[in-house]
Amino acid sequence: MTSLPIRPKGATGLPDAFGRVARDLRVSVTDRCNLRCTYCMPAEGLPWMSKPEMLTDEEMLRLVGVFVGLGITQIRLTGGEPLLRRSIVELVSGMASLSPRPRIAMTTNGVGLERVAAGLASAGLDRVNVSLDTVDREEFKKLTLRDRFADVERGLKAAADAGLSPVKVNAVAMRGFNDHSVADLLQWCLDRGYHLRFIEQMPLDAQHAWQREQMVSAAEVRAELEQHFRLSEPPGERGSAPAELFLVDGGPETVGIIASVSAPFCAACDRVRLTADGQVRNCLFARGEADLRTPLRDGASDEELAALIQDEMWRKAKGHGIGGPGFTQPDRPMSSIGG
Ligand SMILES: C[S@@+](CC[C@H](N)C(=O)[O-])C[C@H]1O[C@@H](n2cnc3c(N)ncnc32)[C@H](O)[C@@H]1O
């Protein structure tokens, strides 16, 4: 392993040693979830974080404020299932009052969204991504081990009605579960004006059962969709967005396909993560993390916390390395890192 250059003294913002600058903060507000997606966690759930381990609202808002001071302009609330945090509306409102105000998005399974979408929008949530892998109720049950498709359907509608637009839907294609119904999902989203994006399954499951050969690749999803739709590349630059966008039947509707494993976009990554227990992760696949909770509770100043975050960002690896010789899956599963 080659050593990194020393972080320049007095550098501002969140640069890493490879010239990238973090502007997008993913905040996991809880590790708990009310679904049991088979590719994410076991049926019996996981040993959840205890309350004292988790950041309080006040602590989370203080840390997010430090990140904003370091140049973060986009925040995405995630989990676990972010709507399971009782104070989620207050957290959004607290983040919306930071200066400069960051854009605020959320990734949710949509189960509890109907009840809270309007409140979140008034509190300052700008956009929502709802994870939905199939629109077949039986398939949904098989994938998530819960019979909640109708709740998600209502949640999506409530999000659109509340103006949390564009409403995006994220899906993972799983071999033998929903890989043959991806076109139905796309048609369903097109009919409702939701923007669908597929993402390749990554080695982040709590069970450590991921196998590259079993993964449904971006190319396979595209080929399956092309049995039913004409996909073409839109004009213009792709930029740092992870999803490769295709016009569907000439557009203007699009579908995104994110090849996080088969064609990683690490060189354009501008993300950093804060876990619900106050750890900074510079990558989904990082092997290490920086503890902010202990110094925060021991009375560290904002400047001291900022320096810890900057140091951790500087240690960000060039790429996630999935499939490489030295790759090992991180100990934390996706549900605890924040997807
Ligand atoms: C971990 S969930 C957390 C937020 C929320 N509960 C939700 O369902 O959107 C975020 C996203 O990660 C995805 N996900 C979970 N495990 C994954 C894996 N191993 N590979 C790729 N995506 C995964 C889920 O499908 C979901 O879209």
Short mmCIF file of C-alpha atoms and ligand atoms in Angstrom, two decimals:
data_model
loop_
_atom_site.label_atom_id
_atom_site.label_comp_id
_atom_site.label_asym_id
_atom_site.label_seq_id
_atom_site.Cartn_x
_atom_site.Cartn_y
_atom_site.Cartn_z
CA MET A 1 0.00 0.00 0.00
CA THR A 2 1.39 3.43 -0.93
CA SER A 3 1.36 6.09 1.77
CA LEU A 4 -0.68 9.26 1.32
CA PRO A 5 0.86 12.73 1.10
CA ILE A 6 0.59 14.76 4.31
CA ARG A 7 -2.63 16.78 4.52
CA PRO A 8 -1.70 20.41 3.76
CA LYS A 9 -1.81 22.60 6.87
CA GLY A 10 -4.62 25.13 6.89
CA ALA A 11 -6.52 23.43 4.03
CA THR A 12 -10.19 24.28 4.13
CA GLY A 13 -13.18 22.09 3.29
CA LEU A 14 -13.12 18.34 2.89
CA PRO A 15 -10.52 17.41 0.28
CA ASP A 16 -8.99 13.95 0.09
CA ALA A 17 -5.55 12.95 -1.12
CA PHE A 18 -6.85 12.16 -4.63
CA GLY A 19 -8.24 15.58 -5.46
CA ARG A 20 -11.88 14.89 -4.60
CA VAL A 21 -13.83 17.21 -2.29
CA ALA A 22 -16.76 15.97 -0.21
CA ARG A 23 -19.94 18.02 -0.48
CA ASP A 24 -22.58 15.34 0.10
CA LEU A 25 -23.14 14.08 3.65
CA ARG A 26 -25.15 10.92 4.29
CA VAL A 27 -26.49 10.87 7.84
CA SER A 28 -27.76 7.60 9.24
CA VAL A 29 -30.29 8.53 11.91
CA THR A 30 -30.96 4.98 13.14
CA ASP A 31 -29.78 1.45 12.37
CA ARG A 32 -33.25 -0.07 12.92
CA CYS A 33 -35.53 -1.09 10.10
CA ASN A 34 -39.13 -2.27 9.78
CA LEU A 35 -38.46 -4.37 6.67
CA ARG A 36 -36.16 -7.38 6.36
CA CYS A 37 -34.93 -7.15 2.76
CA THR A 38 -33.19 -10.47 2.33
CA TYR A 39 -30.15 -8.88 0.66
CA CYS A 40 -29.68 -6.51 3.60
CA MET A 41 -30.30 -8.20 6.94
CA PRO A 42 -31.42 -11.51 8.46
CA ALA A 43 -35.10 -12.25 9.19
CA GLU A 44 -34.57 -11.92 12.94
CA GLY A 45 -33.02 -8.43 12.60
CA LEU A 46 -29.69 -7.39 14.11
CA PRO A 47 -28.39 -6.36 17.54
CA TRP A 48 -29.50 -2.73 17.30
CA MET A 49 -27.53 0.20 18.75
CA SER A 50 -28.53 1.10 22.31
CA LYS A 51 -29.93 4.55 23.03
CA PRO A 52 -26.80 5.82 24.86
CA GLU A 53 -24.67 4.74 21.90
CA MET A 54 -26.75 6.84 19.53
CA LEU A 55 -26.30 10.55 19.01
CA THR A 56 -29.04 12.67 20.52
CA ASP A 57 -30.79 15.13 18.20
CA GLU A 58 -28.76 17.96 19.65
CA GLU A 59 -25.48 16.09 19.10
CA MET A 60 -26.43 15.12 15.56
CA LEU A 61 -27.38 18.68 14.66
CA ARG A 62 -24.16 20.03 16.11
CA LEU A 63 -22.06 17.58 14.07
CA VAL A 64 -24.04 18.24 10.89
CA GLY A 65 -23.44 21.96 11.51
CA VAL A 66 -19.70 21.30 11.66
CA PHE A 67 -19.92 19.41 8.35
CA VAL A 68 -21.84 22.31 6.78
CA GLY A 69 -19.11 24.63 7.98
CA LEU A 70 -16.69 22.38 6.08
CA GLY A 71 -18.50 22.86 2.78
CA ILE A 72 -21.24 20.22 2.81
CA THR A 73 -24.08 21.47 0.61
CA GLN A 74 -26.22 18.33 0.33
CA ILE A 75 -27.48 16.15 3.18
CA ARG A 76 -29.23 12.82 2.76
CA LEU A 77 -30.96 11.29 5.76
CA THR A 78 -30.93 7.53 5.76
CA GLY A 79 -30.59 4.50 8.00
CA GLY A 80 -31.79 1.82 8.87
CA GLU A 81 -35.17 3.30 8.23
CA PRO A 82 -34.99 7.07 8.91
CA LEU A 83 -38.73 7.39 9.53
CA LEU A 84 -38.33 5.15 12.58
CA ARG A 85 -36.53 7.99 14.35
CA ARG A 86 -39.36 9.72 16.23
CA SER A 87 -37.81 13.15 15.97
CA ILE A 88 -37.19 12.97 12.22
CA VAL A 89 -39.29 16.05 11.42
CA GLU A 90 -37.47 18.08 14.08
CA LEU A 91 -34.11 16.88 12.75
CA VAL A 92 -35.02 18.01 9.24
CA SER A 93 -36.16 21.34 10.58
CA GLY A 94 -32.90 21.77 12.53
CA MET A 95 -30.82 20.97 9.46
CA ALA A 96 -32.89 23.33 7.31
CA SER A 97 -32.05 26.18 9.66
CA LEU A 98 -28.28 25.75 9.26
CA SER A 99 -26.43 28.42 7.37
CA PRO A 100 -25.73 28.18 4.50
CA ARG A 101 -28.85 26.05 4.22
CA PRO A 102 -27.99 22.64 2.77
CA ARG A 103 -30.30 20.81 0.38
CA ILE A 104 -31.93 17.98 2.31
CA ALA A 105 -33.00 14.64 0.89
CA MET A 106 -34.04 11.33 2.41
CA THR A 107 -33.78 7.69 1.45
CA THR A 108 -36.65 5.69 2.94
CA ASN A 109 -38.49 2.44 2.37
CA GLY A 110 -41.65 4.54 2.25
CA VAL A 111 -43.60 2.41 4.73
CA GLY A 112 -44.36 5.28 7.13
CA LEU A 113 -44.20 8.06 4.58
CA GLU A 114 -47.92 8.65 4.05
CA ARG A 115 -48.29 9.90 7.63
CA VAL A 116 -45.30 12.23 7.63
CA ALA A 117 -44.59 13.38 4.06
CA ALA A 118 -46.37 16.74 4.37
CA GLY A 119 -44.74 17.45 7.75
CA LEU A 120 -41.30 16.65 6.37
CA ALA A 121 -41.86 18.93 3.39
CA SER A 122 -42.94 21.80 5.63
CA ALA A 123 -39.92 21.19 7.87
CA GLY A 124 -37.61 21.67 4.89
CA LEU A 125 -37.10 18.27 3.25
CA ASP A 126 -36.46 18.90 -0.44
CA ARG A 127 -36.53 15.46 -2.03
CA VAL A 128 -37.13 11.83 -1.29
CA ASN A 129 -35.88 8.53 -2.69
CA VAL A 130 -38.10 5.57 -1.95
CA SER A 131 -36.63 2.10 -2.11
CA LEU A 132 -38.95 -0.30 -3.89
CA ASP A 133 -37.74 -3.44 -5.65
CA THR A 134 -41.00 -4.78 -7.05
CA VAL A 135 -44.64 -3.79 -7.52
CA ASP A 136 -45.85 -7.37 -7.18
CA ARG A 137 -47.27 -7.75 -3.68
CA GLU A 138 -46.22 -11.40 -3.35
CA GLU A 139 -42.69 -10.67 -4.61
CA PHE A 140 -42.50 -7.72 -2.22
CA LYS A 141 -43.41 -10.01 0.67
CA LYS A 142 -40.82 -12.57 -0.38
CA LEU A 143 -38.10 -9.91 -0.66
CA THR A 144 -38.84 -7.86 2.45
CA LEU A 145 -40.54 -10.50 4.62
CA ARG A 146 -43.30 -7.97 5.31
CA ASP A 147 -46.66 -7.43 3.58
CA ARG A 148 -46.27 -3.65 3.25
CA PHE A 149 -46.42 -2.92 -0.48
CA ALA A 150 -49.69 -0.97 -0.14
CA ASP A 151 -48.11 1.28 2.51
CA VAL A 152 -45.20 2.08 0.22
CA GLU A 153 -47.57 2.82 -2.64
CA ARG A 154 -49.50 5.30 -0.46
CA GLY A 155 -46.24 6.76 0.89
CA LEU A 156 -45.01 7.49 -2.62
CA LYS A 157 -48.25 9.22 -3.52
CA ALA A 158 -48.13 11.29 -0.34
CA ALA A 159 -44.55 12.34 -1.16
CA ALA A 160 -45.57 13.49 -4.63
CA ASP A 161 -48.63 15.30 -3.23
CA ALA A 162 -46.40 17.05 -0.68
CA GLY A 163 -44.16 18.36 -3.47
CA LEU A 164 -41.10 16.26 -2.56
CA SER A 165 -40.22 16.07 -6.18
CA PRO A 166 -38.85 14.62 -8.26
CA VAL A 167 -39.88 11.45 -6.40
CA LYS A 168 -37.20 8.88 -7.09
CA VAL A 169 -37.52 5.13 -6.68
CA ASN A 170 -34.42 3.02 -6.00
CA ALA A 171 -34.42 -0.68 -6.78
CA VAL A 172 -32.03 -3.59 -6.43
CA ALA A 173 -32.49 -6.47 -8.85
CA MET A 174 -32.06 -9.83 -7.19
CA ARG A 175 -31.58 -13.05 -9.09
CA GLY A 176 -34.54 -15.37 -8.72
CA PHE A 177 -36.61 -12.73 -6.90
CA ASN A 178 -37.38 -9.73 -9.10
CA ASP A 179 -34.91 -9.85 -11.98
CA HIS A 180 -37.72 -10.76 -14.40
CA SER A 181 -40.12 -8.06 -13.24
CA VAL A 182 -37.85 -5.01 -13.61
CA ALA A 183 -39.81 -3.85 -16.69
CA ASP A 184 -43.08 -3.98 -14.73
CA LEU A 185 -41.50 -1.79 -12.07
CA LEU A 186 -40.34 0.70 -14.71
CA GLN A 187 -43.78 0.85 -16.35
CA TRP A 188 -45.41 1.37 -12.93
CA CYS A 189 -43.02 4.25 -12.16
CA LEU A 190 -43.48 5.82 -15.61
CA ASP A 191 -47.27 5.71 -15.16
CA ARG A 192 -46.96 7.66 -11.90
CA GLY A 193 -44.17 10.07 -12.80
CA TYR A 194 -41.60 8.52 -10.44
CA HIS A 195 -37.96 8.43 -11.53
CA LEU A 196 -36.63 4.88 -11.27
CA ARG A 197 -33.00 3.92 -10.72
CA PHE A 198 -31.57 0.44 -10.38
CA ILE A 199 -28.48 -0.18 -8.29
CA GLU A 200 -26.25 -3.24 -8.30
CA GLN A 201 -26.26 -5.29 -5.15
CA MET A 202 -23.08 -4.62 -3.16
CA PRO A 203 -21.19 -6.70 -0.60
CA LEU A 204 -22.70 -4.91 2.38
CA ASP A 205 -25.24 -7.42 3.66
CA ALA A 206 -25.13 -8.30 7.35
CA GLN A 207 -25.05 -11.99 6.45
CA HIS A 208 -21.89 -11.64 4.29
CA ALA A 209 -23.59 -13.81 1.66
CA TRP A 210 -22.95 -11.57 -1.38
CA GLN A 211 -21.41 -13.33 -4.37
CA ARG A 212 -20.32 -11.50 -7.48
CA GLU A 213 -21.58 -14.31 -9.74
CA GLN A 214 -25.03 -14.04 -8.18
CA MET A 215 -25.25 -10.26 -8.56
CA VAL A 216 -27.58 -9.04 -11.31
CA SER A 217 -25.31 -6.66 -13.21
CA ALA A 218 -26.25 -3.28 -14.64
CA ALA A 219 -25.81 -4.79 -18.12
CA GLU A 220 -28.31 -7.54 -17.32
CA VAL A 221 -30.86 -5.03 -16.01
CA ARG A 222 -30.44 -2.97 -19.14
CA ALA A 223 -30.83 -6.02 -21.39
CA GLU A 224 -33.99 -7.08 -19.57
CA LEU A 225 -35.47 -3.56 -19.82
CA GLU A 226 -34.58 -3.45 -23.52
CA GLN A 227 -36.86 -6.43 -24.10
CA HIS A 228 -39.74 -4.02 -23.36
CA PHE A 229 -38.49 -0.44 -23.89
CA ARG A 230 -36.15 1.40 -26.23
CA LEU A 231 -33.32 2.85 -24.12
CA SER A 232 -31.04 5.56 -25.50
CA GLU A 233 -28.37 7.75 -23.99
CA PRO A 234 -29.39 11.36 -23.43
CA PRO A 235 -27.24 14.16 -24.84
CA GLY A 236 -24.87 15.97 -22.47
CA GLU A 237 -22.29 15.13 -19.81
CA ARG A 238 -22.93 12.55 -17.12
CA GLY A 239 -21.04 14.59 -14.46
CA SER A 240 -20.53 13.10 -10.99
CA ALA A 241 -23.98 11.47 -10.80
CA PRO A 242 -23.60 7.75 -10.11
CA ALA A 243 -26.57 6.72 -12.25
CA GLU A 244 -26.16 6.25 -15.96
CA LEU A 245 -29.38 7.72 -17.33
CA PHE A 246 -31.26 6.40 -20.35
CA LEU A 247 -34.15 7.99 -22.18
CA VAL A 248 -37.08 5.58 -22.24
CA ASP A 249 -38.72 5.24 -25.66
CA GLY A 250 -37.16 8.52 -26.76
CA GLY A 251 -37.91 10.40 -23.50
CA PRO A 252 -38.47 12.71 -21.83
CA GLU A 253 -38.83 10.00 -19.13
CA THR A 254 -35.62 8.35 -18.02
CA VAL A 255 -34.39 5.33 -16.11
CA GLY A 256 -31.09 5.24 -14.20
CA ILE A 257 -28.81 2.27 -13.80
CA ILE A 258 -26.06 2.45 -11.19
CA ALA A 259 -23.19 0.06 -11.81
CA SER A 260 -21.54 0.53 -8.43
CA VAL A 261 -19.74 -2.81 -8.67
CA SER A 262 -19.19 -3.46 -12.38
CA ALA A 263 -18.28 0.16 -13.31
CA PRO A 264 -17.47 2.05 -10.10
CA PHE A 265 -17.64 5.83 -10.07
CA CYS A 266 -15.25 6.34 -7.13
CA ALA A 267 -13.16 8.93 -9.01
CA ALA A 268 -16.15 11.29 -8.95
CA CYS A 269 -17.31 10.45 -5.41
CA ASP A 270 -18.09 13.49 -3.26
CA ARG A 271 -19.65 11.67 -0.30
CA VAL A 272 -18.92 11.27 3.36
CA ARG A 273 -21.01 9.52 5.98
CA LEU A 274 -22.00 10.05 9.60
CA THR A 275 -23.41 7.03 11.43
CA ALA A 276 -26.14 7.15 14.09
CA ASP A 277 -23.49 6.42 16.74
CA GLY A 278 -21.33 9.35 15.68
CA GLN A 279 -18.65 7.78 13.49
CA VAL A 280 -17.38 9.39 10.28
CA ARG A 281 -16.90 7.03 7.33
CA ASN A 282 -15.16 8.31 4.23
CA CYS A 283 -16.53 5.48 2.05
CA LEU A 284 -19.27 2.84 2.21
CA PHE A 285 -16.47 0.28 2.09
CA ALA A 286 -14.02 1.98 4.46
CA ARG A 287 -12.32 -0.37 6.89
CA GLY A 288 -11.86 2.38 9.46
CA GLU A 289 -13.90 5.25 10.83
CA ALA A 290 -13.27 8.30 13.03
CA ASP A 291 -15.09 8.56 16.34
CA LEU A 292 -16.69 11.97 16.84
CA ARG A 293 -19.06 10.96 19.63
CA THR A 294 -16.41 10.52 22.32
CA PRO A 295 -14.65 13.86 21.75
CA LEU A 296 -18.02 15.57 21.35
CA ARG A 297 -19.18 14.26 24.73
CA ASP A 298 -15.79 15.13 26.23
CA GLY A 299 -16.26 18.78 25.29
CA ALA A 300 -14.34 19.12 22.01
CA SER A 301 -14.72 22.44 20.20
CA ASP A 302 -16.17 22.71 16.67
CA GLU A 303 -12.63 23.35 15.37
CA GLU A 304 -11.36 20.13 16.99
CA LEU A 305 -14.26 18.12 15.56
CA ALA A 306 -13.70 19.69 12.13
CA ALA A 307 -10.03 18.65 12.20
CA LEU A 308 -10.99 15.03 13.01
CA ILE A 309 -13.40 15.00 10.06
CA GLN A 310 -10.80 16.51 7.72
CA ASP A 311 -8.20 13.94 8.80
CA GLU A 312 -10.62 11.09 8.11
CA MET A 313 -11.50 12.47 4.68
CA TRP A 314 -7.82 12.68 3.80
CA ARG A 315 -7.55 8.92 4.45
CA LYS A 316 -10.23 8.11 1.83
CA ALA A 317 -9.06 5.35 -0.51
CA LYS A 318 -8.85 5.88 -4.25
CA GLY A 319 -11.54 3.29 -4.91
CA HIS A 320 -13.72 0.74 -3.13
CA GLY A 321 -11.68 -2.14 -4.49
CA ILE A 322 -14.53 -4.67 -4.72
CA GLY A 323 -13.19 -7.71 -6.53
CA GLY A 324 -9.57 -6.65 -5.94
CA PRO A 325 -7.13 -8.95 -4.14
CA GLY A 326 -7.12 -7.02 -0.84
CA PHE A 327 -10.87 -6.44 -0.63
CA THR A 328 -12.69 -7.37 2.54
CA GLN A 329 -16.26 -6.45 3.31
CA PRO A 330 -16.61 -3.84 6.07
CA ASP A 331 -17.76 -5.13 9.47
CA ARG A 332 -20.70 -2.72 9.56
CA PRO A 333 -23.60 -3.72 7.34
CA MET A 334 -25.34 -1.25 5.03
CA SER A 335 -28.20 -0.84 7.53
CA SER A 336 -25.81 0.54 10.14
CA ILE A 337 -23.62 2.60 7.80
CA GLY A 338 -26.53 4.28 6.04
CA GLY A 339 -27.30 3.43 2.42
C1 LIG B 1 -30.01 0.45 3.59
S1 LIG B 1 -31.45 1.27 2.98
C2 LIG B 1 -31.64 2.53 4.18
C3 LIG B 1 -32.72 3.51 3.93
C4 LIG B 1 -34.16 2.99 3.91
N1 LIG B 1 -34.46 2.02 4.90
C5 LIG B 1 -34.51 2.48 2.54
O1 LIG B 1 -35.00 1.36 2.42
O2 LIG B 1 -34.34 3.22 1.58
C6 LIG B 1 -30.88 2.23 1.61
C7 LIG B 1 -30.80 1.53 0.29
O3 LIG B 1 -29.79 0.57 0.34
C8 LIG B 1 -30.18 -0.51 -0.49
N2 LIG B 1 -29.38 -1.66 -0.13
C9 LIG B 1 -29.38 -2.38 1.01
N3 LIG B 1 -28.47 -3.35 0.96
C10 LIG B 1 -27.87 -3.23 -0.24
C11 LIG B 1 -26.82 -3.94 -0.90
N4 LIG B 1 -26.23 -4.98 -0.32
N5 LIG B 1 -26.45 -3.54 -2.11
C12 LIG B 1 -27.06 -2.49 -2.71
N6 LIG B 1 -28.03 -1.78 -2.14
C13 LIG B 1 -28.44 -2.14 -0.93
C14 LIG B 1 -31.65 -0.64 -0.23
O4 LIG B 1 -32.29 -1.33 -1.26
C15 LIG B 1 -32.07 0.81 -0.15
O5 LIG B 1 -32.41 1.27 -1.42
#
